[in-house]
PDB file of C-alpha atoms in Angstrom:
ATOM      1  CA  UNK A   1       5.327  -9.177  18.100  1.00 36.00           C
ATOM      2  CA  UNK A   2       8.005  -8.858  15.005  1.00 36.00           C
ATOM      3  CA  UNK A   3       6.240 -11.939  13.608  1.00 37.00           C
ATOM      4  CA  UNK A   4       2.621 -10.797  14.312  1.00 35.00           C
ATOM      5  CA  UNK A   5       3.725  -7.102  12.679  1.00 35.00           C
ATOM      6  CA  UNK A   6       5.213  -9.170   9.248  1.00 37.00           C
ATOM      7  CA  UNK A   7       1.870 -10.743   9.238  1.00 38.00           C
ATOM      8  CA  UNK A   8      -0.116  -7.678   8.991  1.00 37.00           C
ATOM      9  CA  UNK A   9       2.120  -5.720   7.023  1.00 38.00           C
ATOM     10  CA  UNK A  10       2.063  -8.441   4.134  1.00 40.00           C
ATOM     11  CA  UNK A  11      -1.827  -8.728   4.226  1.00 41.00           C
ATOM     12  CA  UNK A  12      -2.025  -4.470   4.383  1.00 40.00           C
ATOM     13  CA  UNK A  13      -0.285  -4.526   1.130  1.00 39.00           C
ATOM     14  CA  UNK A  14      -2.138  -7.385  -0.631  1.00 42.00           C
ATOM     15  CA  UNK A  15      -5.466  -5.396   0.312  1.00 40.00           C
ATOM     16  CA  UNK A  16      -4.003  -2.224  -0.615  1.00 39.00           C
ATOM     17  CA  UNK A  17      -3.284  -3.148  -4.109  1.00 40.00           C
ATOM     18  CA  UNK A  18      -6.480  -5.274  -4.922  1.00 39.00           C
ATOM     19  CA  UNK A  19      -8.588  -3.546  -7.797  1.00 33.00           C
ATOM     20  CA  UNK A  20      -9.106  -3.565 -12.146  1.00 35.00           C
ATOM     21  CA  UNK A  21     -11.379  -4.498 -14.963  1.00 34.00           C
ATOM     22  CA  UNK A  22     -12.120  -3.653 -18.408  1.00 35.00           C
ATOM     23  CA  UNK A  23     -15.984  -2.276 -18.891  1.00 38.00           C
ATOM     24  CA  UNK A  24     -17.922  -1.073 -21.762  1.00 44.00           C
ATOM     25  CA  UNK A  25     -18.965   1.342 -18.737  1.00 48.00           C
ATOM     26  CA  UNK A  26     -19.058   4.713 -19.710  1.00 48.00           C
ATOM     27  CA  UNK A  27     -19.986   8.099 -18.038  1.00 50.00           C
ATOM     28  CA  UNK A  28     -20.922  11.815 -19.120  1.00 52.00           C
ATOM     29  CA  UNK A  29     -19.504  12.711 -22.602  1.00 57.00           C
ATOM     30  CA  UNK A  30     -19.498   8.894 -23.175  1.00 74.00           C
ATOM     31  CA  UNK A  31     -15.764   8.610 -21.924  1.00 86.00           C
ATOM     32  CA  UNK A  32     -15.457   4.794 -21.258  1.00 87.00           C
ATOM     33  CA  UNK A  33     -13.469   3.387 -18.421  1.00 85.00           C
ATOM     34  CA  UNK A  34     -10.890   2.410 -20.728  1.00 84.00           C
ATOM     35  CA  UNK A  35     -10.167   6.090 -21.088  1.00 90.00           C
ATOM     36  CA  UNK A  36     -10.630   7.363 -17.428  1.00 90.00           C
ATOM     37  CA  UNK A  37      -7.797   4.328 -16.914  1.00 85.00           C
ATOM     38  CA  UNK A  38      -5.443   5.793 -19.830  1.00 86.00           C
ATOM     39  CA  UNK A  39      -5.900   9.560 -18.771  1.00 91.00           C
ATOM     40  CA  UNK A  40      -5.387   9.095 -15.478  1.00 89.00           C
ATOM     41  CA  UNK A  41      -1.812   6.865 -15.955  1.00 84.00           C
ATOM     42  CA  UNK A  42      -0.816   9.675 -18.196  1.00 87.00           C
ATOM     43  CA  UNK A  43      -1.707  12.043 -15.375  1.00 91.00           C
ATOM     44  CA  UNK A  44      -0.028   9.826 -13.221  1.00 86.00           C
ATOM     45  CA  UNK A  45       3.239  10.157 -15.278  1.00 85.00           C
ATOM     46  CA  UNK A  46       3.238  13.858 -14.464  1.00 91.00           C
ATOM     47  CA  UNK A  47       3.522  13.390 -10.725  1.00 91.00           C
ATOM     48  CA  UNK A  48       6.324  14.841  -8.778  1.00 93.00           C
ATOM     49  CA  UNK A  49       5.074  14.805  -5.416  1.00 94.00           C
ATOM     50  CA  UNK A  50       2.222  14.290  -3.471  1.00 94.00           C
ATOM     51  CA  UNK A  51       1.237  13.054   0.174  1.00 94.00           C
ATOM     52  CA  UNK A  52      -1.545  10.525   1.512  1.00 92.00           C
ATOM     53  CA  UNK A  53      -3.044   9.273   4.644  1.00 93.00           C
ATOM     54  CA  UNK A  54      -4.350   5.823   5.398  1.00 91.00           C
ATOM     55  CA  UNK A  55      -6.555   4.514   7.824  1.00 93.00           C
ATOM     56  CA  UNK A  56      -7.012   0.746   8.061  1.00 91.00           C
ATOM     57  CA  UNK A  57      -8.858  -1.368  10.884  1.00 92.00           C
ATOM     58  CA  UNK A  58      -8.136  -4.744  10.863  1.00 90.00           C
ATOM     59  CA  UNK A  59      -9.194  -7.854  12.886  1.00 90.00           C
ATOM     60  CA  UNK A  60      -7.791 -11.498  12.979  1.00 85.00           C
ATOM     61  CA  UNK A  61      -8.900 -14.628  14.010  1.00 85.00           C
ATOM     62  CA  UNK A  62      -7.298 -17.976  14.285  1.00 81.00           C
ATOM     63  CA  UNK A  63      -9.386 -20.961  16.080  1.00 76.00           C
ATOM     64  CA  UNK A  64     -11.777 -19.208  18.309  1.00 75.00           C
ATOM     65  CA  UNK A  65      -9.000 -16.177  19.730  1.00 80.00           C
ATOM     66  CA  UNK A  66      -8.951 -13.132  17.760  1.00 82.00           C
ATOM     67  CA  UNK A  67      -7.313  -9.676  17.828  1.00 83.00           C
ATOM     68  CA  UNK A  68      -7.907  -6.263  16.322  1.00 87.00           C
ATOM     69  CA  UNK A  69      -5.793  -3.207  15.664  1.00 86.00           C
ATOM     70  CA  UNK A  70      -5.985   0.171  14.211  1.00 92.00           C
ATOM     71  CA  UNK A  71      -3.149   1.568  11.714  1.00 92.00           C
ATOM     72  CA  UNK A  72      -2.938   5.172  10.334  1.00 94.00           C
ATOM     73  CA  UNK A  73      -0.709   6.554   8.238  1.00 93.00           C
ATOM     74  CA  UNK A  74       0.616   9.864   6.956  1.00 95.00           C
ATOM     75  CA  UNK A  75       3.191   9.946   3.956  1.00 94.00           C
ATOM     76  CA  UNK A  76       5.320  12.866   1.600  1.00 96.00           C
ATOM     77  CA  UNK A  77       6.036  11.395  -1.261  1.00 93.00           C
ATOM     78  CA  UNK A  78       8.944  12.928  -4.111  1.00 93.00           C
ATOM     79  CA  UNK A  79       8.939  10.865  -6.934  1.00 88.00           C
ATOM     80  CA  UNK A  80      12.168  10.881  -8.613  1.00 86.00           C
ATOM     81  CA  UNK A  81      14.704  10.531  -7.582  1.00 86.00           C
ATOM     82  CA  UNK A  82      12.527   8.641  -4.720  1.00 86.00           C
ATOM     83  CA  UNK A  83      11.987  10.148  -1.439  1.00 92.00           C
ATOM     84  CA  UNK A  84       9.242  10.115   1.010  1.00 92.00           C
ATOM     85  CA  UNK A  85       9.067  10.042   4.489  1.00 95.00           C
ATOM     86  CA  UNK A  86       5.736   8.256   6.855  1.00 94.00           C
ATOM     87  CA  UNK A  87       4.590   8.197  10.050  1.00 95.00           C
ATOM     88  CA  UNK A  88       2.818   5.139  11.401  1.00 93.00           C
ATOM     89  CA  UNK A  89       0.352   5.024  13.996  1.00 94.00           C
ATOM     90  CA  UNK A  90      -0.959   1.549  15.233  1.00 90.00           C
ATOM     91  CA  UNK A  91      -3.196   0.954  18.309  1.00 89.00           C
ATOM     92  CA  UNK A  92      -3.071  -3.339  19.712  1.00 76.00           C
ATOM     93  CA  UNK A  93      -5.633  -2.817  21.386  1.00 73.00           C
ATOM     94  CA  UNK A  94      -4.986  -5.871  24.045  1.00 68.00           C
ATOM     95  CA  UNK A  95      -1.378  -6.673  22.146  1.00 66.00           C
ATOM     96  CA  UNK A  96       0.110  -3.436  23.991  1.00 68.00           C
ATOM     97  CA  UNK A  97      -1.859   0.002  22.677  1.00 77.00           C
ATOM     98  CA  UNK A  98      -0.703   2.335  20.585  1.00 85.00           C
ATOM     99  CA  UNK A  99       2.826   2.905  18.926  1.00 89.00           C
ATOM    100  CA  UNK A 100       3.850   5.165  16.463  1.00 93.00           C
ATOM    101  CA  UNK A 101       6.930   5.898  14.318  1.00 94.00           C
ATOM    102  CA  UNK A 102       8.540   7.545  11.667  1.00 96.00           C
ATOM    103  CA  UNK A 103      10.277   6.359   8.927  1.00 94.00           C
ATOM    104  CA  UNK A 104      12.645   7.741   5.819  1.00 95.00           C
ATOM    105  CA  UNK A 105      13.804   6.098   2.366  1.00 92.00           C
ATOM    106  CA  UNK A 106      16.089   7.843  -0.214  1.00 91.00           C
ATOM    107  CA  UNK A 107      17.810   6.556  -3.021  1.00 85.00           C
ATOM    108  CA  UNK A 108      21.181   7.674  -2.262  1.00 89.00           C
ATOM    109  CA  UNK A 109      21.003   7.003   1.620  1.00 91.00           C
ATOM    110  CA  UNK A 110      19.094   4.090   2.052  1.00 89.00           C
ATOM    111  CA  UNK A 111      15.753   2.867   4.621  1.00 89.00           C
ATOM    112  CA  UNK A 112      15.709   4.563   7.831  1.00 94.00           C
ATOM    113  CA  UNK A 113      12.942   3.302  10.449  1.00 92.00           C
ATOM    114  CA  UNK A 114      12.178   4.139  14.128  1.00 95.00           C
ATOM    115  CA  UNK A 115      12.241   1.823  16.513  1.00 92.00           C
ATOM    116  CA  UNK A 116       8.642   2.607  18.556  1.00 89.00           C
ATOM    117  CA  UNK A 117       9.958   1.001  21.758  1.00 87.00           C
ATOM    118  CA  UNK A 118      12.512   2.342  22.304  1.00 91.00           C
ATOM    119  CA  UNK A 119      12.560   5.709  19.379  1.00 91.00           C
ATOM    120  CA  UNK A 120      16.345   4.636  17.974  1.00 95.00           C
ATOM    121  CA  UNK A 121      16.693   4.826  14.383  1.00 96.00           C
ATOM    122  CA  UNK A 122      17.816   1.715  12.234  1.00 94.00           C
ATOM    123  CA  UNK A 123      19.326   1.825   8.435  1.00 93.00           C
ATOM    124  CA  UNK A 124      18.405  -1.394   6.392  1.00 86.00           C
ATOM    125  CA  UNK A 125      21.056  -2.759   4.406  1.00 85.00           C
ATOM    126  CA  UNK A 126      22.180  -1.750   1.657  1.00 78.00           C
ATOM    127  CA  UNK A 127      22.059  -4.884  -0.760  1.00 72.00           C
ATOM    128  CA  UNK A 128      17.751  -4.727   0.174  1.00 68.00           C
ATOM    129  CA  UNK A 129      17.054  -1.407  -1.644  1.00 65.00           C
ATOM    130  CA  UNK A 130      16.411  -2.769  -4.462  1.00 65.00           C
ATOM    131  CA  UNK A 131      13.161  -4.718  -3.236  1.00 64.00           C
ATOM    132  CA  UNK A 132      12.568  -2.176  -0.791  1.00 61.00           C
ATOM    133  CA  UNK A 133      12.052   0.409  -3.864  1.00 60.00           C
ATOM    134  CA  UNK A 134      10.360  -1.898  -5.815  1.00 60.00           C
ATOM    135  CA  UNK A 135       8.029  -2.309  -2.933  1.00 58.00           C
ATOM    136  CA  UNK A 136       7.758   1.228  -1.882  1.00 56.00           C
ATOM    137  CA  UNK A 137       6.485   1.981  -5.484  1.00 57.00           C
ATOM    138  CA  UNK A 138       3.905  -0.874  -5.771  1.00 52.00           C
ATOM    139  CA  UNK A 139       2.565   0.098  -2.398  1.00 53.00           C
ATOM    140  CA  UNK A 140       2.487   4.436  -3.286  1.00 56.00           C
ATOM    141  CA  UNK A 141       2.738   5.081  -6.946  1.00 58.00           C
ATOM    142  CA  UNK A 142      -0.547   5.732  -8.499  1.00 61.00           C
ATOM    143  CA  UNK A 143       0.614   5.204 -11.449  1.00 56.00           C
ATOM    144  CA  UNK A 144       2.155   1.345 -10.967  1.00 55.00           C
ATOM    145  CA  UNK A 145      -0.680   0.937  -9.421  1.00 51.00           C
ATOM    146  CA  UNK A 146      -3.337   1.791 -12.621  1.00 57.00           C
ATOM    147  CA  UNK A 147      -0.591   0.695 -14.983  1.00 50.00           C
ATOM    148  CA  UNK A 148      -0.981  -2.573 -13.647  1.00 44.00           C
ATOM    149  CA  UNK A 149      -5.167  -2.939 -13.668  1.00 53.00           C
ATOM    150  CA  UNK A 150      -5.639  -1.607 -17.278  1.00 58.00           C
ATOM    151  CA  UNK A 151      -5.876  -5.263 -18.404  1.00 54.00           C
ATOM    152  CA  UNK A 152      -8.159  -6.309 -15.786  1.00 54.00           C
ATOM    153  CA  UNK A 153     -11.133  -4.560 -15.640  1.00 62.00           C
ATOM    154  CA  UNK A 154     -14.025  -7.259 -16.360  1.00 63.00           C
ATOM    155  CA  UNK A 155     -15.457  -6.742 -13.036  1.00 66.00           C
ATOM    156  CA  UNK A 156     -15.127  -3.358 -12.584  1.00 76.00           C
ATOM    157  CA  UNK A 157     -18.001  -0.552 -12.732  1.00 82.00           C
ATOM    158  CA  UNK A 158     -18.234   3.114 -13.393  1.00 87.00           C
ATOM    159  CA  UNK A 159     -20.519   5.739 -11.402  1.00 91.00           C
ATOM    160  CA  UNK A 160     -20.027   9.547 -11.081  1.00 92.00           C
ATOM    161  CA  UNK A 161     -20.915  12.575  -9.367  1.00 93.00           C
ATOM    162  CA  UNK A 162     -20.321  16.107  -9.826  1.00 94.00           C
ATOM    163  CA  UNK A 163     -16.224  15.685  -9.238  1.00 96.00           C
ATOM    164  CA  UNK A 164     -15.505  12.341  -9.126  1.00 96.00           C
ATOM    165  CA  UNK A 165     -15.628   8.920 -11.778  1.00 94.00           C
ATOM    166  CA  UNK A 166     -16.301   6.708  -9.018  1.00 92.00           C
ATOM    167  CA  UNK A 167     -14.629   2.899 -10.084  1.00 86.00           C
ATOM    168  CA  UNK A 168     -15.889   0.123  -8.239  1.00 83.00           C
ATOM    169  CA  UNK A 169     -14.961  -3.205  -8.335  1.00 77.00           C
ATOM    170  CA  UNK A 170     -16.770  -6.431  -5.952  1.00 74.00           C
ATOM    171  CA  UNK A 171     -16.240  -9.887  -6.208  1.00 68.00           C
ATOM    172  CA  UNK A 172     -14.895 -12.734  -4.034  1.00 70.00           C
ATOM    173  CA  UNK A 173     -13.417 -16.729  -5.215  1.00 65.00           C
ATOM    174  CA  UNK A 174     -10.432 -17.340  -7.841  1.00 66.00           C
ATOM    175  CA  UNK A 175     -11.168 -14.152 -10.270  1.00 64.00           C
ATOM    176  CA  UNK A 176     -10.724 -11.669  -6.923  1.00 66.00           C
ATOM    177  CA  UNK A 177      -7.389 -14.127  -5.963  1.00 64.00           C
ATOM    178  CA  UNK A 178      -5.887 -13.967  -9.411  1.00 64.00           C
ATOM    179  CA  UNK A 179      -6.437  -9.769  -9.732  1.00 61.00           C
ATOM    180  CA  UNK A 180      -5.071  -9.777  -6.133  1.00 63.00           C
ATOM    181  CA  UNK A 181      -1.900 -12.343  -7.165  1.00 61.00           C
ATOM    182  CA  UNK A 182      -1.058 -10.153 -10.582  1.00 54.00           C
ATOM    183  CA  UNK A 183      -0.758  -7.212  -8.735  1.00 52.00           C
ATOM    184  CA  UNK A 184       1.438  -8.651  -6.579  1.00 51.00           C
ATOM    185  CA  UNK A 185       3.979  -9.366  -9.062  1.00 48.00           C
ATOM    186  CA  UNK A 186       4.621  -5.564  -9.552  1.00 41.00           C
ATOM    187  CA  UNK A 187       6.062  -5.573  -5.776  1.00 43.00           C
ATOM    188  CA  UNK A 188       9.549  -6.483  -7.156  1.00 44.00           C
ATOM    189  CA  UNK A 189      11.315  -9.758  -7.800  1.00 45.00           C
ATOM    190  CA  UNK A 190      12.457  -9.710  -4.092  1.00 45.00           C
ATOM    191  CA  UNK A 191       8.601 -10.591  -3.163  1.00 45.00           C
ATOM    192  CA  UNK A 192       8.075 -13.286  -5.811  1.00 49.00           C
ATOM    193  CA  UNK A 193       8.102 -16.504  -3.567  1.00 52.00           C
ATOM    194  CA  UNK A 194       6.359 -14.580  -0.340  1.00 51.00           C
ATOM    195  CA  UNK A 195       3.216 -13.444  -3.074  1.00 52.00           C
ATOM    196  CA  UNK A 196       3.614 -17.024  -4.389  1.00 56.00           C
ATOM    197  CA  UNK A 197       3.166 -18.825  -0.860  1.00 60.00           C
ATOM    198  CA  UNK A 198       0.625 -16.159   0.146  1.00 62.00           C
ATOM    199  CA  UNK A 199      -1.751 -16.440  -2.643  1.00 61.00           C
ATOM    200  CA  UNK A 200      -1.340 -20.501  -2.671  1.00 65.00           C
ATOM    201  CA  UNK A 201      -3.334 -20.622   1.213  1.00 73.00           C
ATOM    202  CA  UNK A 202      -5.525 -17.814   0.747  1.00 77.00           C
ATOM    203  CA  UNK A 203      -9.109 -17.780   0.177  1.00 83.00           C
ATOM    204  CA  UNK A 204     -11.138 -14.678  -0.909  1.00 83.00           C
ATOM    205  CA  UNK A 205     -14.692 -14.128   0.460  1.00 85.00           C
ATOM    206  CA  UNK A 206     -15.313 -10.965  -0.035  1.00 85.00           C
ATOM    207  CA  UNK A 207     -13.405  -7.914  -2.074  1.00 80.00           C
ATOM    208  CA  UNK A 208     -14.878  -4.646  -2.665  1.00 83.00           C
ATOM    209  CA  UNK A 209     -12.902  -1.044  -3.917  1.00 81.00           C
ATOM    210  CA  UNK A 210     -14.086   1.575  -5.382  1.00 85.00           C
ATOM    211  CA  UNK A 211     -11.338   4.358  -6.115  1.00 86.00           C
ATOM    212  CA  UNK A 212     -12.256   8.121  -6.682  1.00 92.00           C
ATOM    213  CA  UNK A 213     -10.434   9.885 -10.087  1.00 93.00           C
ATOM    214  CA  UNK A 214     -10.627  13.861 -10.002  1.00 95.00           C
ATOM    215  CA  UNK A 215     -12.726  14.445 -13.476  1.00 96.00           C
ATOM    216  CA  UNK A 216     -10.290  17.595 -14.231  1.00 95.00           C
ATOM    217  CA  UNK A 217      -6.944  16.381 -13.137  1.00 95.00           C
ATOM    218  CA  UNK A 218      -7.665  12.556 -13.217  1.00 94.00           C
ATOM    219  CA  UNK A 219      -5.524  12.075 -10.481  1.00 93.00           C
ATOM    220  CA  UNK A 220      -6.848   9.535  -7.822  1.00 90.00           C
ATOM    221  CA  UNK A 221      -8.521  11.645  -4.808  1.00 92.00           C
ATOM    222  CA  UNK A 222      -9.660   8.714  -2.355  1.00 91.00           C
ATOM    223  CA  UNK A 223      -9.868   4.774  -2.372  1.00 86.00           C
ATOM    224  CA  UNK A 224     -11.566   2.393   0.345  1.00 88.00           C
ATOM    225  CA  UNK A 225     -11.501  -1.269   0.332  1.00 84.00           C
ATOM    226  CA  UNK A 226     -12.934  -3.730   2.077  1.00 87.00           C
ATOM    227  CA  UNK A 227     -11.476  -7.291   2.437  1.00 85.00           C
ATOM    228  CA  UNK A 228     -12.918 -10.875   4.257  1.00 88.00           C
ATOM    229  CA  UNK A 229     -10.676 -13.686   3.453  1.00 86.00           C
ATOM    230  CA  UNK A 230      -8.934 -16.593   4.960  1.00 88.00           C
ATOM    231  CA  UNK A 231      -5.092 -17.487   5.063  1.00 83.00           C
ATOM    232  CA  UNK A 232      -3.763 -21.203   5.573  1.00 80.00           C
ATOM    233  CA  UNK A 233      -0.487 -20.652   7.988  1.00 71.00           C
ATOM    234  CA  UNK A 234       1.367 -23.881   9.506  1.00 72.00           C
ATOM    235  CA  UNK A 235      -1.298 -26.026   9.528  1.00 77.00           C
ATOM    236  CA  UNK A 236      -3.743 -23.574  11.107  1.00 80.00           C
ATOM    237  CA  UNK A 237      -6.345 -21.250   9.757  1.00 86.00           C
ATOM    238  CA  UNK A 238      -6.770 -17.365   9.938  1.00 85.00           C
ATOM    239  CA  UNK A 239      -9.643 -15.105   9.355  1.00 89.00           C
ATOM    240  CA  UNK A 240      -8.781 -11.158   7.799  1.00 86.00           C
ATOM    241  CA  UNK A 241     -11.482  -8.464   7.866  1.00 91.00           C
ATOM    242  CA  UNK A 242     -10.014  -5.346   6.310  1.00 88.00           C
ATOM    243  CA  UNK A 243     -11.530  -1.753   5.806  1.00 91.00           C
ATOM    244  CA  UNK A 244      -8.991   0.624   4.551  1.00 89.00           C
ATOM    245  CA  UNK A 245      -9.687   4.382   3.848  1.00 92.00           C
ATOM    246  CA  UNK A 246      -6.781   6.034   1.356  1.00 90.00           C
ATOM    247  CA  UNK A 247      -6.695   9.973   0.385  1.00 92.00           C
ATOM    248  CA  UNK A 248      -4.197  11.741  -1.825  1.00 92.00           C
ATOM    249  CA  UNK A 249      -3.559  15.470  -1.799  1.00 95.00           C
ATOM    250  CA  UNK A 250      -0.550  18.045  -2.669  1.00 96.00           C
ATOM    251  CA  UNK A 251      -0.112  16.775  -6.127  1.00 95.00           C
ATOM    252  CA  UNK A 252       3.069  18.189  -6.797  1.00 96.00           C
ATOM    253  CA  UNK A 253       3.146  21.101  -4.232  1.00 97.00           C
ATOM    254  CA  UNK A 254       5.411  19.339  -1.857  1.00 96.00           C
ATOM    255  CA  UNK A 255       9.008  21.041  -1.620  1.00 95.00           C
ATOM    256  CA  UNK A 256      11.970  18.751  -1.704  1.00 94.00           C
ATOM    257  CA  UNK A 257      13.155  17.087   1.585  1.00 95.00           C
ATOM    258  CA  UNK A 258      16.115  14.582   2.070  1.00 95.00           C
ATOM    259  CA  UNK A 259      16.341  12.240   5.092  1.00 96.00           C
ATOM    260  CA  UNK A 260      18.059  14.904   8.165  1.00 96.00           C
ATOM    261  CA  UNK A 261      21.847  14.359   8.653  1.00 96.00           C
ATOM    262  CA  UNK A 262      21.162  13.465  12.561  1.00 96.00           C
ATOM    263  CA  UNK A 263      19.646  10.100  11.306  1.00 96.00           C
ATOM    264  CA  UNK A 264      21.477   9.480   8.635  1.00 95.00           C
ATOM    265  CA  UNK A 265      24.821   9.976  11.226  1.00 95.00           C
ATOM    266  CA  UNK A 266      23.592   8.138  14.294  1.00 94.00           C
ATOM    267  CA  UNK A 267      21.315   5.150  13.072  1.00 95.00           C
ATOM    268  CA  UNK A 268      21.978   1.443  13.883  1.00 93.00           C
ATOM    269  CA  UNK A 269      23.025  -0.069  10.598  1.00 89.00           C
ATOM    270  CA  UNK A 270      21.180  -3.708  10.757  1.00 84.00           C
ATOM    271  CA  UNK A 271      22.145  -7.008   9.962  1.00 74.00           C
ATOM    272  CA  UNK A 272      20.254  -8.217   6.978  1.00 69.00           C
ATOM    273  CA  UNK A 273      18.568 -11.561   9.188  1.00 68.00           C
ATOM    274  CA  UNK A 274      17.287  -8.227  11.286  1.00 68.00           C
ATOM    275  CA  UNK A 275      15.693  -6.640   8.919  1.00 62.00           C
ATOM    276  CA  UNK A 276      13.788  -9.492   7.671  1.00 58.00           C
ATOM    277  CA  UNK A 277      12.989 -10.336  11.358  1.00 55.00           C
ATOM    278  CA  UNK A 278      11.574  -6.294  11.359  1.00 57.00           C
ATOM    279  CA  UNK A 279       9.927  -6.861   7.769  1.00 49.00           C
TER     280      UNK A 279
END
């Protein structure tokens, strides 16, 4: 189970982060994409606080078995100094149905996760905050995340409507794997070699995200993406259809929160060969 999790985790946050491009593109008033891209990492740079949800369905295949699951998730986010705290929903379907649980990270007090079986609280250690944050920021920061597409946005397209620039971006092959594998670097040195070995057995057959920036706050309101590729694991290979729904809301409107003092006292401080089994 620990192994299939890791699995799905690591290919949720290579979808996650897929998108770019540089486009003559431009919409009403003329503003280019170049410019929706700078105003809204400025904007970005402003953020406090804010929360999302994310709803993914994934299935998997590997020789003629597959399996599917469900994942939702619900997140506060504080930006500095980092805080946020997520609950995760996942349904197995035929793997065992539905778990959930909660999870908190702090910079002064560490990574605190629920165990769904059996609802005990663990604390990573100490010496894997470093790639944890790093991780944690590549995975919910708008702003790393548009930071790091500003110099790749070739294949990427610009519609609007009344509220929205509306960024899409389609593609499959090597240009989809190398956008995919440079936006993996900003995950933190920690995840250098697992991005490395990923990227070297996967094939892309189909990307497509399109990302939805507020025209008066140019903050990022919604994202979907949809992902069809195939991973070379041990000799055997897997099939990955992806379609992952993102919203963001309460743009600095969230009050500050720490992680509670009942967790912090009673968790299960683990090993760190533990919490790279968990991870």
């Amino acid at each position: 189970m620990k192994k299939s999790l890791s699995l799905i985790l690591a290919c949720g946050l290579l979808t996650l982060m897929s998108a770019c491009g540089e486009s003559e593109a431009t919409g009403e008033g003329d503003i280019s994409l170049e410019e929706i891209l700078s105003n809204s990492a400025s904007a970005a740079e402003e953020i406090e606080s804010y929360s999302f949800v994310t709803e993914v369905q994934q299935t998997m295949g590997m020789d003629e078995e597959s399996m599917s699951f469900d994942m939702s998730t619900e997140a506060d986010v504080l930006v500095e100094p980092s805080v946020f705290y997520q609950k995760t929903t996942m349904d197995m379907g035929e793997l065992g149905g539905e778990m959930s649980y909660e999870s908190y990270f702090s910079e002064e007090h560490g990574l605190f996760m629920e165990d769904p079986l059996t609802s005990e609280w663990m604390k990573y250690p100490e010496n894997l905050m470093e790639d944890i944050l790093s991780m944690s920021e590549a995975q919910m920061s708008p702003s790393e995340q548009l930071i790091a597409f500003q110099d790749n946005i070739s294949e990427l397209s610009l519609e609007e409507d009344e509220n929205y620039f509306i960024l899409n971006l389609a593609g499959d092959g090597e240009e989809m794997k190398e956008i995919v594998e440079q936006i993996g670097n900003i995950a933190g040195d920690g995840m250098d070699e697992i991005f490395t070995q990923m990227m070297s057995e996967l094939e892309i057959h189909e990307l497509v995200y399109e990302i939805f920036i507020d025209k008066e706050t140019f903050h990022p309101a919604e994202a979907t993406v949809f992902i069809n590729m195939t991973i070379e694991m041990l000799g055997q290979s897997m099939t990955l259809e992806q379609n992952a729904d993102m919203s963001f809301s309460s743009f600095n409107e969230l009050e500050e929160f720490e992680v509670p003092q009942e967790i912090i006292e009673n968790a299960e401080e683990l090993s760190e060969e533990d919490a790279m089994g968990n991870f």
